[in-house]
Amino acid sequence: MDVDAVGILFPGQGAQAVGMGKWLCETYPAAKDLFTQAGEVLGYDLAELCQEGPAEKLDQTEFSQPALFTVGMAAARVLQQAHPERLEKVTAAAGLSLGEYTAVCFAGGLEFADALRLVQRRGEAMQAAADVARSGMASVIGMDLDKLTTLCDEVRQDDEVLRPANLLCPGNIAVSGHTTALDRLEPAALEAKAMKVIRLSVAGAFHTSLMQPAVEKLTAALAEMPMQDTQIPVYSNVDAQPHQSADEIRELLSRQVTEPVQWEASIRRMIDDGIGGFLETGTGRVLRGTLKRIQRKLPTDGFGDES
């Protein structure tokens, strides 16, 4: 990538798919070794779950989060060992929701095993919070933030939660809340000229107050895990600003589960700070899709899937 500074990006929940990590493990011993280590930490065969499913289990928050984290770190480990030239110009990192933990680990803030235990506890806490109420998320395509916020206010009833939660890119915003509210939002959004509404493969209303029960558990887990200042800045989902202080990152990761993901703002801030291209690391092409909507001419690349 012919730019002076590259930002490395890691995907979040929703990007999981049966078969992810298979090519990495079959092609690179370093990736297979990392999956073996992950299985020992987690207490189950993560490689088998990622590569063979079933999808219903992989989509569960308590499993999908450690899975996506491990695939992202396996891809990064392979790049570091087999293709170091592709990381030479990486000067900043970011990740979408769960992917921010991968970014912090890549940037040197957490050791792999510690980060994996933290992600496992995050996933369990968020799954438990999701189990309390029927809730979920949906991507609304083709509607701006102000109009979508107003629509959420109009269809939401007094006892419900419904709000924009993942501000991904122009024309692609994920809404999070009670299932009953999402059921009303979908036809209302289409009537208001949204192009489409896509339900996401997540267990609950992430990045809303419905995740508050997970905050105490996550805060305790974050306090227990050894964390160092990062070697490169990690851009936070919460405030779209670069951070390297371990104390700041801990606080922001704790707040992240109940606050909207400022993804578009993070990418724009990275560009303003001199990042000229991006490397999506892990599985899928979701983040590259958002980049094209934010700044079409940005050079992008990906690593983690055979294609």
PDB file of C-alpha atoms in Angstrom:
ATOM      1  CA  MET A   1       0.000   0.000   0.000  1.00  0.00           C
ATOM      2  CA  ASP A   2       1.703   3.166  -1.215  1.00  0.00           C
ATOM      3  CA  VAL A   3       0.893   5.485   1.710  1.00  0.00           C
ATOM      4  CA  ASP A   4       2.950   6.883   4.567  1.00  0.00           C
ATOM      5  CA  ALA A   5       0.727   5.664   7.414  1.00  0.00           C
ATOM      6  CA  VAL A   6      -1.694   2.725   7.618  1.00  0.00           C
ATOM      7  CA  GLY A   7      -4.453   2.064  10.132  1.00  0.00           C
ATOM      8  CA  ILE A   8      -5.127  -1.562  11.045  1.00  0.00           C
ATOM      9  CA  LEU A   9      -8.785  -2.428  11.645  1.00  0.00           C
ATOM     10  CA  PHE A  10     -10.447  -5.410  13.322  1.00  0.00           C
ATOM     11  CA  PRO A  11     -14.080  -6.472  12.764  1.00  0.00           C
ATOM     12  CA  GLY A  12     -16.716  -6.927  15.440  1.00  0.00           C
ATOM     13  CA  GLN A  13     -19.636  -9.199  16.168  1.00  0.00           C
ATOM     14  CA  GLY A  14     -21.802  -9.886  13.155  1.00  0.00           C
ATOM     15  CA  ALA A  15     -18.790 -10.644  10.947  1.00  0.00           C
ATOM     16  CA  GLN A  16     -18.590 -14.249  12.166  1.00  0.00           C
ATOM     17  CA  ALA A  17     -19.201 -17.053   9.689  1.00  0.00           C
ATOM     18  CA  VAL A  18     -18.654 -20.804   9.768  1.00  0.00           C
ATOM     19  CA  GLY A  19     -15.329 -21.500   8.072  1.00  0.00           C
ATOM     20  CA  MET A  20     -13.516 -18.445   9.372  1.00  0.00           C
ATOM     21  CA  GLY A  21      -9.936 -19.144  10.359  1.00  0.00           C
ATOM     22  CA  LYS A  22      -9.811 -22.349   8.302  1.00  0.00           C
ATOM     23  CA  TRP A  23      -7.517 -20.998   5.598  1.00  0.00           C
ATOM     24  CA  LEU A  24      -5.261 -19.357   8.186  1.00  0.00           C
ATOM     25  CA  CYS A  25      -4.872 -22.573  10.181  1.00  0.00           C
ATOM     26  CA  GLU A  26      -4.328 -24.742   7.112  1.00  0.00           C
ATOM     27  CA  THR A  27      -1.760 -22.357   5.635  1.00  0.00           C
ATOM     28  CA  TYR A  28       0.170 -20.977   8.608  1.00  0.00           C
ATOM     29  CA  PRO A  29       1.351 -22.991  11.639  1.00  0.00           C
ATOM     30  CA  ALA A  30       1.414 -19.778  13.714  1.00  0.00           C
ATOM     31  CA  ALA A  31      -2.351 -19.421  13.309  1.00  0.00           C
ATOM     32  CA  LYS A  32      -2.989 -23.069  14.184  1.00  0.00           C
ATOM     33  CA  ASP A  33      -0.817 -22.724  17.282  1.00  0.00           C
ATOM     34  CA  LEU A  34      -2.773 -19.659  18.412  1.00  0.00           C
ATOM     35  CA  PHE A  35      -6.078 -21.499  18.030  1.00  0.00           C
ATOM     36  CA  THR A  36      -4.658 -24.371  20.086  1.00  0.00           C
ATOM     37  CA  GLN A  37      -3.665 -21.907  22.810  1.00  0.00           C
ATOM     38  CA  ALA A  38      -7.117 -20.313  22.641  1.00  0.00           C
ATOM     39  CA  GLY A  39      -8.789 -23.691  23.098  1.00  0.00           C
ATOM     40  CA  GLU A  40      -6.698 -24.322  26.216  1.00  0.00           C
ATOM     41  CA  VAL A  41      -7.677 -20.934  27.681  1.00  0.00           C
ATOM     42  CA  LEU A  42     -11.378 -21.236  26.830  1.00  0.00           C
ATOM     43  CA  GLY A  43     -11.833 -24.915  27.648  1.00  0.00           C
ATOM     44  CA  TYR A  44     -13.343 -25.927  24.310  1.00  0.00           C
ATOM     45  CA  ASP A  45     -12.192 -26.514  20.723  1.00  0.00           C
ATOM     46  CA  LEU A  46     -12.464 -23.037  19.244  1.00  0.00           C
ATOM     47  CA  ALA A  47     -10.914 -24.042  15.915  1.00  0.00           C
ATOM     48  CA  GLU A  48     -13.592 -26.701  15.404  1.00  0.00           C
ATOM     49  CA  LEU A  49     -16.379 -24.252  16.268  1.00  0.00           C
ATOM     50  CA  CYS A  50     -15.037 -21.595  13.874  1.00  0.00           C
ATOM     51  CA  GLN A  51     -14.387 -23.982  11.017  1.00  0.00           C
ATOM     52  CA  GLU A  52     -17.306 -26.395  11.343  1.00  0.00           C
ATOM     53  CA  GLY A  53     -19.968 -24.600  13.396  1.00  0.00           C
ATOM     54  CA  PRO A  54     -22.813 -25.051  13.965  1.00  0.00           C
ATOM     55  CA  ALA A  55     -23.709 -21.477  13.012  1.00  0.00           C
ATOM     56  CA  GLU A  56     -26.342 -21.275  15.757  1.00  0.00           C
ATOM     57  CA  LYS A  57     -23.642 -21.793  18.384  1.00  0.00           C
ATOM     58  CA  LEU A  58     -21.074 -19.568  16.703  1.00  0.00           C
ATOM     59  CA  ASP A  59     -23.627 -16.725  16.602  1.00  0.00           C
ATOM     60  CA  GLN A  60     -24.079 -16.839  20.379  1.00  0.00           C
ATOM     61  CA  THR A  61     -22.338 -13.862  21.970  1.00  0.00           C
ATOM     62  CA  GLU A  62     -20.347 -15.912  24.468  1.00  0.00           C
ATOM     63  CA  PHE A  63     -18.796 -17.862  21.566  1.00  0.00           C
ATOM     64  CA  SER A  64     -18.693 -15.367  18.700  1.00  0.00           C
ATOM     65  CA  GLN A  65     -16.680 -12.786  20.627  1.00  0.00           C
ATOM     66  CA  PRO A  66     -13.752 -15.073  21.554  1.00  0.00           C
ATOM     67  CA  ALA A  67     -13.935 -16.551  18.044  1.00  0.00           C
ATOM     68  CA  LEU A  68     -13.695 -13.217  16.234  1.00  0.00           C
ATOM     69  CA  PHE A  69     -10.978 -12.010  18.595  1.00  0.00           C
ATOM     70  CA  THR A  70      -8.886 -15.131  17.983  1.00  0.00           C
ATOM     71  CA  VAL A  71      -9.307 -15.011  14.200  1.00  0.00           C
ATOM     72  CA  GLY A  72      -8.256 -11.352  14.221  1.00  0.00           C
ATOM     73  CA  MET A  73      -5.199 -12.030  16.368  1.00  0.00           C
ATOM     74  CA  ALA A  74      -4.285 -15.123  14.331  1.00  0.00           C
ATOM     75  CA  ALA A  75      -4.330 -13.028  11.156  1.00  0.00           C
ATOM     76  CA  ALA A  76      -2.244 -10.347  12.860  1.00  0.00           C
ATOM     77  CA  ARG A  77       0.225 -12.936  14.174  1.00  0.00           C
ATOM     78  CA  VAL A  78       0.647 -14.351  10.664  1.00  0.00           C
ATOM     79  CA  LEU A  79       1.241 -10.871   9.262  1.00  0.00           C
ATOM     80  CA  GLN A  80       3.863 -10.187  11.938  1.00  0.00           C
ATOM     81  CA  GLN A  81       5.717 -13.454  11.283  1.00  0.00           C
ATOM     82  CA  ALA A  82       5.193 -14.195   7.581  1.00  0.00           C
ATOM     83  CA  HIS A  83       4.445 -10.804   6.016  1.00  0.00           C
ATOM     84  CA  PRO A  84       6.059  -8.155   8.248  1.00  0.00           C
ATOM     85  CA  GLU A  85       6.385  -5.779   5.296  1.00  0.00           C
ATOM     86  CA  ARG A  86       2.590  -5.360   5.318  1.00  0.00           C
ATOM     87  CA  LEU A  87       2.749  -3.967   8.853  1.00  0.00           C
ATOM     88  CA  GLU A  88       5.739  -1.659   8.426  1.00  0.00           C
ATOM     89  CA  LYS A  89       3.593   1.448   7.976  1.00  0.00           C
ATOM     90  CA  VAL A  90       0.886   0.593  10.534  1.00  0.00           C
ATOM     91  CA  THR A  91       0.839   3.502  12.979  1.00  0.00           C
ATOM     92  CA  ALA A  92      -2.652   3.263  14.500  1.00  0.00           C
ATOM     93  CA  ALA A  93      -5.341   0.697  15.273  1.00  0.00           C
ATOM     94  CA  ALA A  94      -9.099   0.540  15.711  1.00  0.00           C
ATOM     95  CA  GLY A  95     -11.749  -2.134  16.007  1.00  0.00           C
ATOM     96  CA  LEU A  96     -15.520  -2.218  15.747  1.00  0.00           C
ATOM     97  CA  SER A  97     -17.012  -2.920  19.193  1.00  0.00           C
ATOM     98  CA  LEU A  98     -15.525  -6.339  20.106  1.00  0.00           C
ATOM     99  CA  GLY A  99     -12.794  -5.594  17.546  1.00  0.00           C
ATOM    100  CA  GLU A 100     -11.470  -2.825  19.775  1.00  0.00           C
ATOM    101  CA  TYR A 101     -10.193  -5.513  22.166  1.00  0.00           C
ATOM    102  CA  THR A 102      -8.314  -7.086  19.254  1.00  0.00           C
ATOM    103  CA  ALA A 103      -6.893  -3.659  18.415  1.00  0.00           C
ATOM    104  CA  VAL A 104      -5.718  -3.110  21.998  1.00  0.00           C
ATOM    105  CA  CYS A 105      -4.092  -6.564  22.079  1.00  0.00           C
ATOM    106  CA  PHE A 106      -2.397  -6.018  18.717  1.00  0.00           C
ATOM    107  CA  ALA A 107      -1.122  -2.630  19.927  1.00  0.00           C
ATOM    108  CA  GLY A 108       0.549  -4.249  22.942  1.00  0.00           C
ATOM    109  CA  GLY A 109      -1.921  -3.265  25.648  1.00  0.00           C
ATOM    110  CA  LEU A 110      -2.867  -6.841  26.544  1.00  0.00           C
ATOM    111  CA  GLU A 111      -1.231 -10.248  26.307  1.00  0.00           C
ATOM    112  CA  PHE A 112      -3.148 -12.688  24.106  1.00  0.00           C
ATOM    113  CA  ALA A 113      -4.279 -15.066  26.874  1.00  0.00           C
ATOM    114  CA  ASP A 114      -5.331 -12.218  29.165  1.00  0.00           C
ATOM    115  CA  ALA A 115      -7.226 -10.487  26.366  1.00  0.00           C
ATOM    116  CA  LEU A 116      -8.965 -13.737  25.426  1.00  0.00           C
ATOM    117  CA  ARG A 117     -10.091 -14.311  29.032  1.00  0.00           C
ATOM    118  CA  LEU A 118     -11.353 -10.736  29.116  1.00  0.00           C
ATOM    119  CA  VAL A 119     -13.255 -11.154  25.856  1.00  0.00           C
ATOM    120  CA  GLN A 120     -14.735 -14.430  27.120  1.00  0.00           C
ATOM    121  CA  ARG A 121     -16.015 -12.701  30.249  1.00  0.00           C
ATOM    122  CA  ARG A 122     -17.323  -9.792  28.191  1.00  0.00           C
ATOM    123  CA  GLY A 123     -19.230 -12.154  25.931  1.00  0.00           C
ATOM    124  CA  GLU A 124     -20.697 -14.068  28.870  1.00  0.00           C
ATOM    125  CA  ALA A 125     -21.730 -10.849  30.619  1.00  0.00           C
ATOM    126  CA  MET A 126     -23.331  -9.438  27.479  1.00  0.00           C
ATOM    127  CA  GLN A 127     -25.107 -12.732  26.766  1.00  0.00           C
ATOM    128  CA  ALA A 128     -26.498 -12.743  30.322  1.00  0.00           C
ATOM    129  CA  ALA A 129     -27.693  -9.149  29.911  1.00  0.00           C
ATOM    130  CA  ALA A 130     -29.268 -10.026  26.566  1.00  0.00           C
ATOM    131  CA  ASP A 131     -31.104 -12.974  28.092  1.00  0.00           C
ATOM    132  CA  VAL A 132     -33.040 -10.654  30.408  1.00  0.00           C
ATOM    133  CA  ALA A 133     -35.086  -9.069  27.609  1.00  0.00           C
ATOM    134  CA  ARG A 134     -35.911  -9.936  24.003  1.00  0.00           C
ATOM    135  CA  SER A 135     -33.784  -7.503  22.069  1.00  0.00           C
ATOM    136  CA  GLY A 136     -31.479  -7.205  19.088  1.00  0.00           C
ATOM    137  CA  MET A 137     -30.018  -4.992  16.394  1.00  0.00           C
ATOM    138  CA  ALA A 138     -30.730  -4.109  12.783  1.00  0.00           C
ATOM    139  CA  SER A 139     -28.822  -2.216  10.108  1.00  0.00           C
ATOM    140  CA  VAL A 140     -30.825   0.507   8.428  1.00  0.00           C
ATOM    141  CA  ILE A 141     -29.500   1.236   4.948  1.00  0.00           C
ATOM    142  CA  GLY A 142     -30.120   4.521   3.165  1.00  0.00           C
ATOM    143  CA  MET A 143     -31.243   6.835   5.968  1.00  0.00           C
ATOM    144  CA  ASP A 144     -29.344   9.651   7.680  1.00  0.00           C
ATOM    145  CA  LEU A 145     -28.772   9.796  11.430  1.00  0.00           C
ATOM    146  CA  ASP A 146     -31.140  12.656  12.245  1.00  0.00           C
ATOM    147  CA  LYS A 147     -34.048  11.101  10.383  1.00  0.00           C
ATOM    148  CA  LEU A 148     -33.381   7.666  11.869  1.00  0.00           C
ATOM    149  CA  THR A 149     -33.122   9.077  15.403  1.00  0.00           C
ATOM    150  CA  THR A 150     -36.474  10.802  14.952  1.00  0.00           C
ATOM    151  CA  LEU A 151     -38.019   7.601  13.624  1.00  0.00           C
ATOM    152  CA  CYS A 152     -36.735   5.630  16.632  1.00  0.00           C
ATOM    153  CA  ASP A 153     -38.340   8.205  18.930  1.00  0.00           C
ATOM    154  CA  GLU A 154     -41.627   7.911  17.060  1.00  0.00           C
ATOM    155  CA  VAL A 155     -41.962   4.119  17.113  1.00  0.00           C
ATOM    156  CA  ARG A 156     -40.483   3.477  20.557  1.00  0.00           C
ATOM    157  CA  GLN A 157     -42.982   3.013  23.368  1.00  0.00           C
ATOM    158  CA  ASP A 158     -42.454   4.305  26.907  1.00  0.00           C
ATOM    159  CA  ASP A 159     -41.070   1.069  28.323  1.00  0.00           C
ATOM    160  CA  GLU A 160     -38.818   0.273  25.376  1.00  0.00           C
ATOM    161  CA  VAL A 161     -35.250   0.978  24.337  1.00  0.00           C
ATOM    162  CA  LEU A 162     -34.533   1.819  20.690  1.00  0.00           C
ATOM    163  CA  ARG A 163     -31.744   4.017  19.362  1.00  0.00           C
ATOM    164  CA  PRO A 164     -28.961   4.250  16.795  1.00  0.00           C
ATOM    165  CA  ALA A 165     -26.092   2.226  18.250  1.00  0.00           C
ATOM    166  CA  ASN A 166     -23.445   1.665  15.551  1.00  0.00           C
ATOM    167  CA  LEU A 167     -22.757   4.806  13.519  1.00  0.00           C
ATOM    168  CA  LEU A 168     -20.926   2.939  10.789  1.00  0.00           C
ATOM    169  CA  CYS A 169     -20.865   5.184   7.729  1.00  0.00           C
ATOM    170  CA  PRO A 170     -23.152   7.444   5.699  1.00  0.00           C
ATOM    171  CA  GLY A 171     -26.300   5.508   4.908  1.00  0.00           C
ATOM    172  CA  ASN A 172     -25.494   2.524   7.161  1.00  0.00           C
ATOM    173  CA  ILE A 173     -26.458   2.828  10.807  1.00  0.00           C
ATOM    174  CA  ALA A 174     -27.238  -0.055  13.150  1.00  0.00           C
ATOM    175  CA  VAL A 175     -30.169   0.428  15.514  1.00  0.00           C
ATOM    176  CA  SER A 176     -30.368  -1.416  18.816  1.00  0.00           C
ATOM    177  CA  GLY A 177     -33.267  -2.096  21.173  1.00  0.00           C
ATOM    178  CA  HIS A 178     -36.197  -4.265  22.210  1.00  0.00           C
ATOM    179  CA  THR A 179     -37.397  -6.727  19.572  1.00  0.00           C
ATOM    180  CA  THR A 180     -40.928  -5.312  19.721  1.00  0.00           C
ATOM    181  CA  ALA A 181     -39.578  -1.863  18.874  1.00  0.00           C
ATOM    182  CA  LEU A 182     -37.412  -3.234  16.076  1.00  0.00           C
ATOM    183  CA  ASP A 183     -40.463  -5.002  14.662  1.00  0.00           C
ATOM    184  CA  ARG A 184     -42.235  -1.646  14.361  1.00  0.00           C
ATOM    185  CA  LEU A 185     -39.145   0.176  13.127  1.00  0.00           C
ATOM    186  CA  GLU A 186     -38.612  -2.051  10.091  1.00  0.00           C
ATOM    187  CA  PRO A 187     -41.846  -1.204   8.194  1.00  0.00           C
ATOM    188  CA  ALA A 188     -41.666   2.410   9.370  1.00  0.00           C
ATOM    189  CA  ALA A 189     -38.129   2.795   8.025  1.00  0.00           C
ATOM    190  CA  LEU A 190     -39.055   1.265   4.679  1.00  0.00           C
ATOM    191  CA  GLU A 191     -42.071   3.569   4.458  1.00  0.00           C
ATOM    192  CA  ALA A 192     -39.720   6.483   5.198  1.00  0.00           C
ATOM    193  CA  LYS A 193     -37.672   5.478   2.116  1.00  0.00           C
ATOM    194  CA  ALA A 194     -34.892   3.479   3.746  1.00  0.00           C
ATOM    195  CA  MET A 195     -33.413   1.123   1.155  1.00  0.00           C
ATOM    196  CA  LYS A 196     -33.480  -1.925   3.434  1.00  0.00           C
ATOM    197  CA  VAL A 197     -33.450  -3.065   7.053  1.00  0.00           C
ATOM    198  CA  ILE A 198     -31.262  -6.069   7.924  1.00  0.00           C
ATOM    199  CA  ARG A 199     -31.487  -7.886  11.250  1.00  0.00           C
ATOM    200  CA  LEU A 200     -28.033  -8.641  12.648  1.00  0.00           C
ATOM    201  CA  SER A 201     -26.758 -11.941  14.032  1.00  0.00           C
ATOM    202  CA  VAL A 202     -26.323 -10.691  17.591  1.00  0.00           C
ATOM    203  CA  ALA A 203     -27.962 -11.806  20.824  1.00  0.00           C
ATOM    204  CA  GLY A 204     -29.202  -8.484  22.149  1.00  0.00           C
ATOM    205  CA  ALA A 205     -29.372  -4.705  22.139  1.00  0.00           C
ATOM    206  CA  PHE A 206     -25.673  -3.961  22.338  1.00  0.00           C
ATOM    207  CA  HIS A 207     -24.525  -0.397  22.988  1.00  0.00           C
ATOM    208  CA  THR A 208     -27.706   0.563  24.831  1.00  0.00           C
ATOM    209  CA  SER A 209     -28.802   0.766  28.466  1.00  0.00           C
ATOM    210  CA  LEU A 210     -30.030  -2.843  28.190  1.00  0.00           C
ATOM    211  CA  MET A 211     -26.364  -3.852  28.506  1.00  0.00           C
ATOM    212  CA  GLN A 212     -25.974  -2.044  31.852  1.00  0.00           C
ATOM    213  CA  PRO A 213     -26.047  -5.347  33.820  1.00  0.00           C
ATOM    214  CA  ALA A 214     -22.859  -6.330  31.959  1.00  0.00           C
ATOM    215  CA  VAL A 215     -20.965  -3.166  32.915  1.00  0.00           C
ATOM    216  CA  GLU A 216     -20.238  -4.117  36.535  1.00  0.00           C
ATOM    217  CA  LYS A 217     -18.910  -7.550  35.537  1.00  0.00           C
ATOM    218  CA  LEU A 218     -16.859  -6.114  32.694  1.00  0.00           C
ATOM    219  CA  THR A 219     -15.436  -3.313  34.842  1.00  0.00           C
ATOM    220  CA  ALA A 220     -14.317  -5.884  37.421  1.00  0.00           C
ATOM    221  CA  ALA A 221     -12.746  -8.053  34.727  1.00  0.00           C
ATOM    222  CA  LEU A 222     -10.919  -5.079  33.225  1.00  0.00           C
ATOM    223  CA  ALA A 223      -9.570  -4.087  36.642  1.00  0.00           C
ATOM    224  CA  GLU A 224      -8.156  -7.574  37.191  1.00  0.00           C
ATOM    225  CA  MET A 225      -6.364  -7.936  33.861  1.00  0.00           C
ATOM    226  CA  PRO A 226      -2.793  -6.630  33.497  1.00  0.00           C
ATOM    227  CA  MET A 227      -2.806  -3.875  30.881  1.00  0.00           C
ATOM    228  CA  GLN A 228       0.048  -1.762  29.541  1.00  0.00           C
ATOM    229  CA  ASP A 229       0.102   1.486  27.618  1.00  0.00           C
ATOM    230  CA  THR A 230      -0.168   0.657  23.930  1.00  0.00           C
ATOM    231  CA  GLN A 231       2.712   1.013  21.494  1.00  0.00           C
ATOM    232  CA  ILE A 232       0.524   2.753  18.898  1.00  0.00           C
ATOM    233  CA  PRO A 233      -2.673   4.768  19.366  1.00  0.00           C
ATOM    234  CA  VAL A 234      -5.966   2.887  19.522  1.00  0.00           C
ATOM    235  CA  TYR A 235      -8.992   4.929  18.446  1.00  0.00           C
ATOM    236  CA  SER A 236     -11.888   4.443  20.847  1.00  0.00           C
ATOM    237  CA  ASN A 237     -15.422   3.601  19.783  1.00  0.00           C
ATOM    238  CA  VAL A 238     -16.707   5.837  22.590  1.00  0.00           C
ATOM    239  CA  ASP A 239     -15.097   9.179  21.748  1.00  0.00           C
ATOM    240  CA  ALA A 240     -13.407   8.581  18.344  1.00  0.00           C
ATOM    241  CA  GLN A 241     -10.107   9.796  19.842  1.00  0.00           C
ATOM    242  CA  PRO A 242      -6.659   8.141  19.943  1.00  0.00           C
ATOM    243  CA  HIS A 243      -5.579   6.639  23.267  1.00  0.00           C
ATOM    244  CA  GLN A 244      -2.469   4.877  24.529  1.00  0.00           C
ATOM    245  CA  SER A 245      -2.895   5.122  28.310  1.00  0.00           C
ATOM    246  CA  ALA A 246      -3.912   1.821  29.896  1.00  0.00           C
ATOM    247  CA  ASP A 247      -6.077   3.626  32.457  1.00  0.00           C
ATOM    248  CA  GLU A 248      -7.940   5.548  29.768  1.00  0.00           C
ATOM    249  CA  ILE A 249      -8.435   2.434  27.648  1.00  0.00           C
ATOM    250  CA  ARG A 250      -9.813   0.493  30.623  1.00  0.00           C
ATOM    251  CA  GLU A 251     -12.401   3.166  31.337  1.00  0.00           C
ATOM    252  CA  LEU A 252     -13.442   3.482  27.689  1.00  0.00           C
ATOM    253  CA  LEU A 253     -13.788  -0.280  27.210  1.00  0.00           C
ATOM    254  CA  SER A 254     -16.049  -0.386  30.256  1.00  0.00           C
ATOM    255  CA  ARG A 255     -18.260   2.395  28.856  1.00  0.00           C
ATOM    256  CA  GLN A 256     -18.283   0.933  25.357  1.00  0.00           C
ATOM    257  CA  VAL A 257     -20.987  -1.719  25.882  1.00  0.00           C
ATOM    258  CA  THR A 258     -23.694   0.857  26.683  1.00  0.00           C
ATOM    259  CA  GLU A 259     -22.633   3.748  24.435  1.00  0.00           C
ATOM    260  CA  PRO A 260     -23.014   4.132  20.645  1.00  0.00           C
ATOM    261  CA  VAL A 261     -20.085   3.066  18.466  1.00  0.00           C
ATOM    262  CA  GLN A 262     -18.610   6.136  16.789  1.00  0.00           C
ATOM    263  CA  TRP A 263     -17.087   4.245  13.879  1.00  0.00           C
ATOM    264  CA  GLU A 264     -17.460   6.838  11.116  1.00  0.00           C
ATOM    265  CA  ALA A 265     -16.108   9.558  13.424  1.00  0.00           C
ATOM    266  CA  SER A 266     -13.159   7.320  14.369  1.00  0.00           C
ATOM    267  CA  ILE A 267     -12.220   6.711  10.747  1.00  0.00           C
ATOM    268  CA  ARG A 268     -12.530  10.406   9.892  1.00  0.00           C
ATOM    269  CA  ARG A 269     -10.331  11.312  12.875  1.00  0.00           C
ATOM    270  CA  MET A 270      -7.731   8.736  11.785  1.00  0.00           C
ATOM    271  CA  ILE A 271      -7.703  10.279   8.308  1.00  0.00           C
ATOM    272  CA  ASP A 272      -7.366  13.769   9.799  1.00  0.00           C
ATOM    273  CA  ASP A 273      -4.436  12.483  11.870  1.00  0.00           C
ATOM    274  CA  GLY A 274      -2.599  11.353   8.735  1.00  0.00           C
ATOM    275  CA  ILE A 275      -3.718   7.778   8.125  1.00  0.00           C
ATOM    276  CA  GLY A 276      -3.703   7.300   4.353  1.00  0.00           C
ATOM    277  CA  GLY A 277      -4.892   3.692   3.994  1.00  0.00           C
ATOM    278  CA  PHE A 278      -6.418   0.849   5.974  1.00  0.00           C
ATOM    279  CA  LEU A 279      -5.795  -2.867   6.485  1.00  0.00           C
ATOM    280  CA  GLU A 280      -8.799  -4.914   7.617  1.00  0.00           C
ATOM    281  CA  THR A 281      -7.459  -7.896   9.553  1.00  0.00           C
ATOM    282  CA  GLY A 282      -9.533 -10.934  10.498  1.00  0.00           C
ATOM    283  CA  THR A 283     -12.552 -12.192   8.609  1.00  0.00           C
ATOM    284  CA  GLY A 284     -14.931 -10.600   6.126  1.00  0.00           C
ATOM    285  CA  ARG A 285     -15.091  -7.284   4.292  1.00  0.00           C
ATOM    286  CA  VAL A 286     -17.562  -5.350   6.449  1.00  0.00           C
ATOM    287  CA  LEU A 287     -15.117  -2.655   7.497  1.00  0.00           C
ATOM    288  CA  ARG A 288     -13.805  -2.092   3.982  1.00  0.00           C
ATOM    289  CA  GLY A 289     -17.414  -1.593   2.963  1.00  0.00           C
ATOM    290  CA  THR A 290     -17.822   1.188   5.505  1.00  0.00           C
ATOM    291  CA  LEU A 291     -14.550   2.785   4.405  1.00  0.00           C
ATOM    292  CA  LYS A 292     -15.776   3.119   0.831  1.00  0.00           C
ATOM    293  CA  ARG A 293     -18.820   5.023   2.090  1.00  0.00           C
ATOM    294  CA  ILE A 294     -16.712   7.311   4.272  1.00  0.00           C
ATOM    295  CA  GLN A 295     -13.898   8.119   1.835  1.00  0.00           C
ATOM    296  CA  ARG A 296     -14.169   6.277  -1.480  1.00  0.00           C
ATOM    297  CA  LYS A 297     -10.633   7.004  -2.680  1.00  0.00           C
ATOM    298  CA  LEU A 298      -8.895   5.529   0.366  1.00  0.00           C
ATOM    299  CA  PRO A 299      -6.632   2.581  -0.463  1.00  0.00           C
ATOM    300  CA  THR A 300      -7.729  -0.483   1.497  1.00  0.00           C
ATOM    301  CA  ASP A 301      -6.576  -4.057   1.855  1.00  0.00           C
ATOM    302  CA  GLY A 302      -7.542  -7.099   3.871  1.00  0.00           C
ATOM    303  CA  PHE A 303      -5.958 -10.194   5.352  1.00  0.00           C
ATOM    304  CA  GLY A 304      -7.432 -13.261   7.047  1.00  0.00           C
ATOM    305  CA  ASP A 305      -9.625 -14.965   4.443  1.00  0.00           C
ATOM    306  CA  GLU A 306      -8.233 -16.861   1.468  1.00  0.00           C
ATOM    307  CA  SER A 307      -9.986 -14.542  -0.973  1.00  0.00           C
TER     308      SER A 307
END
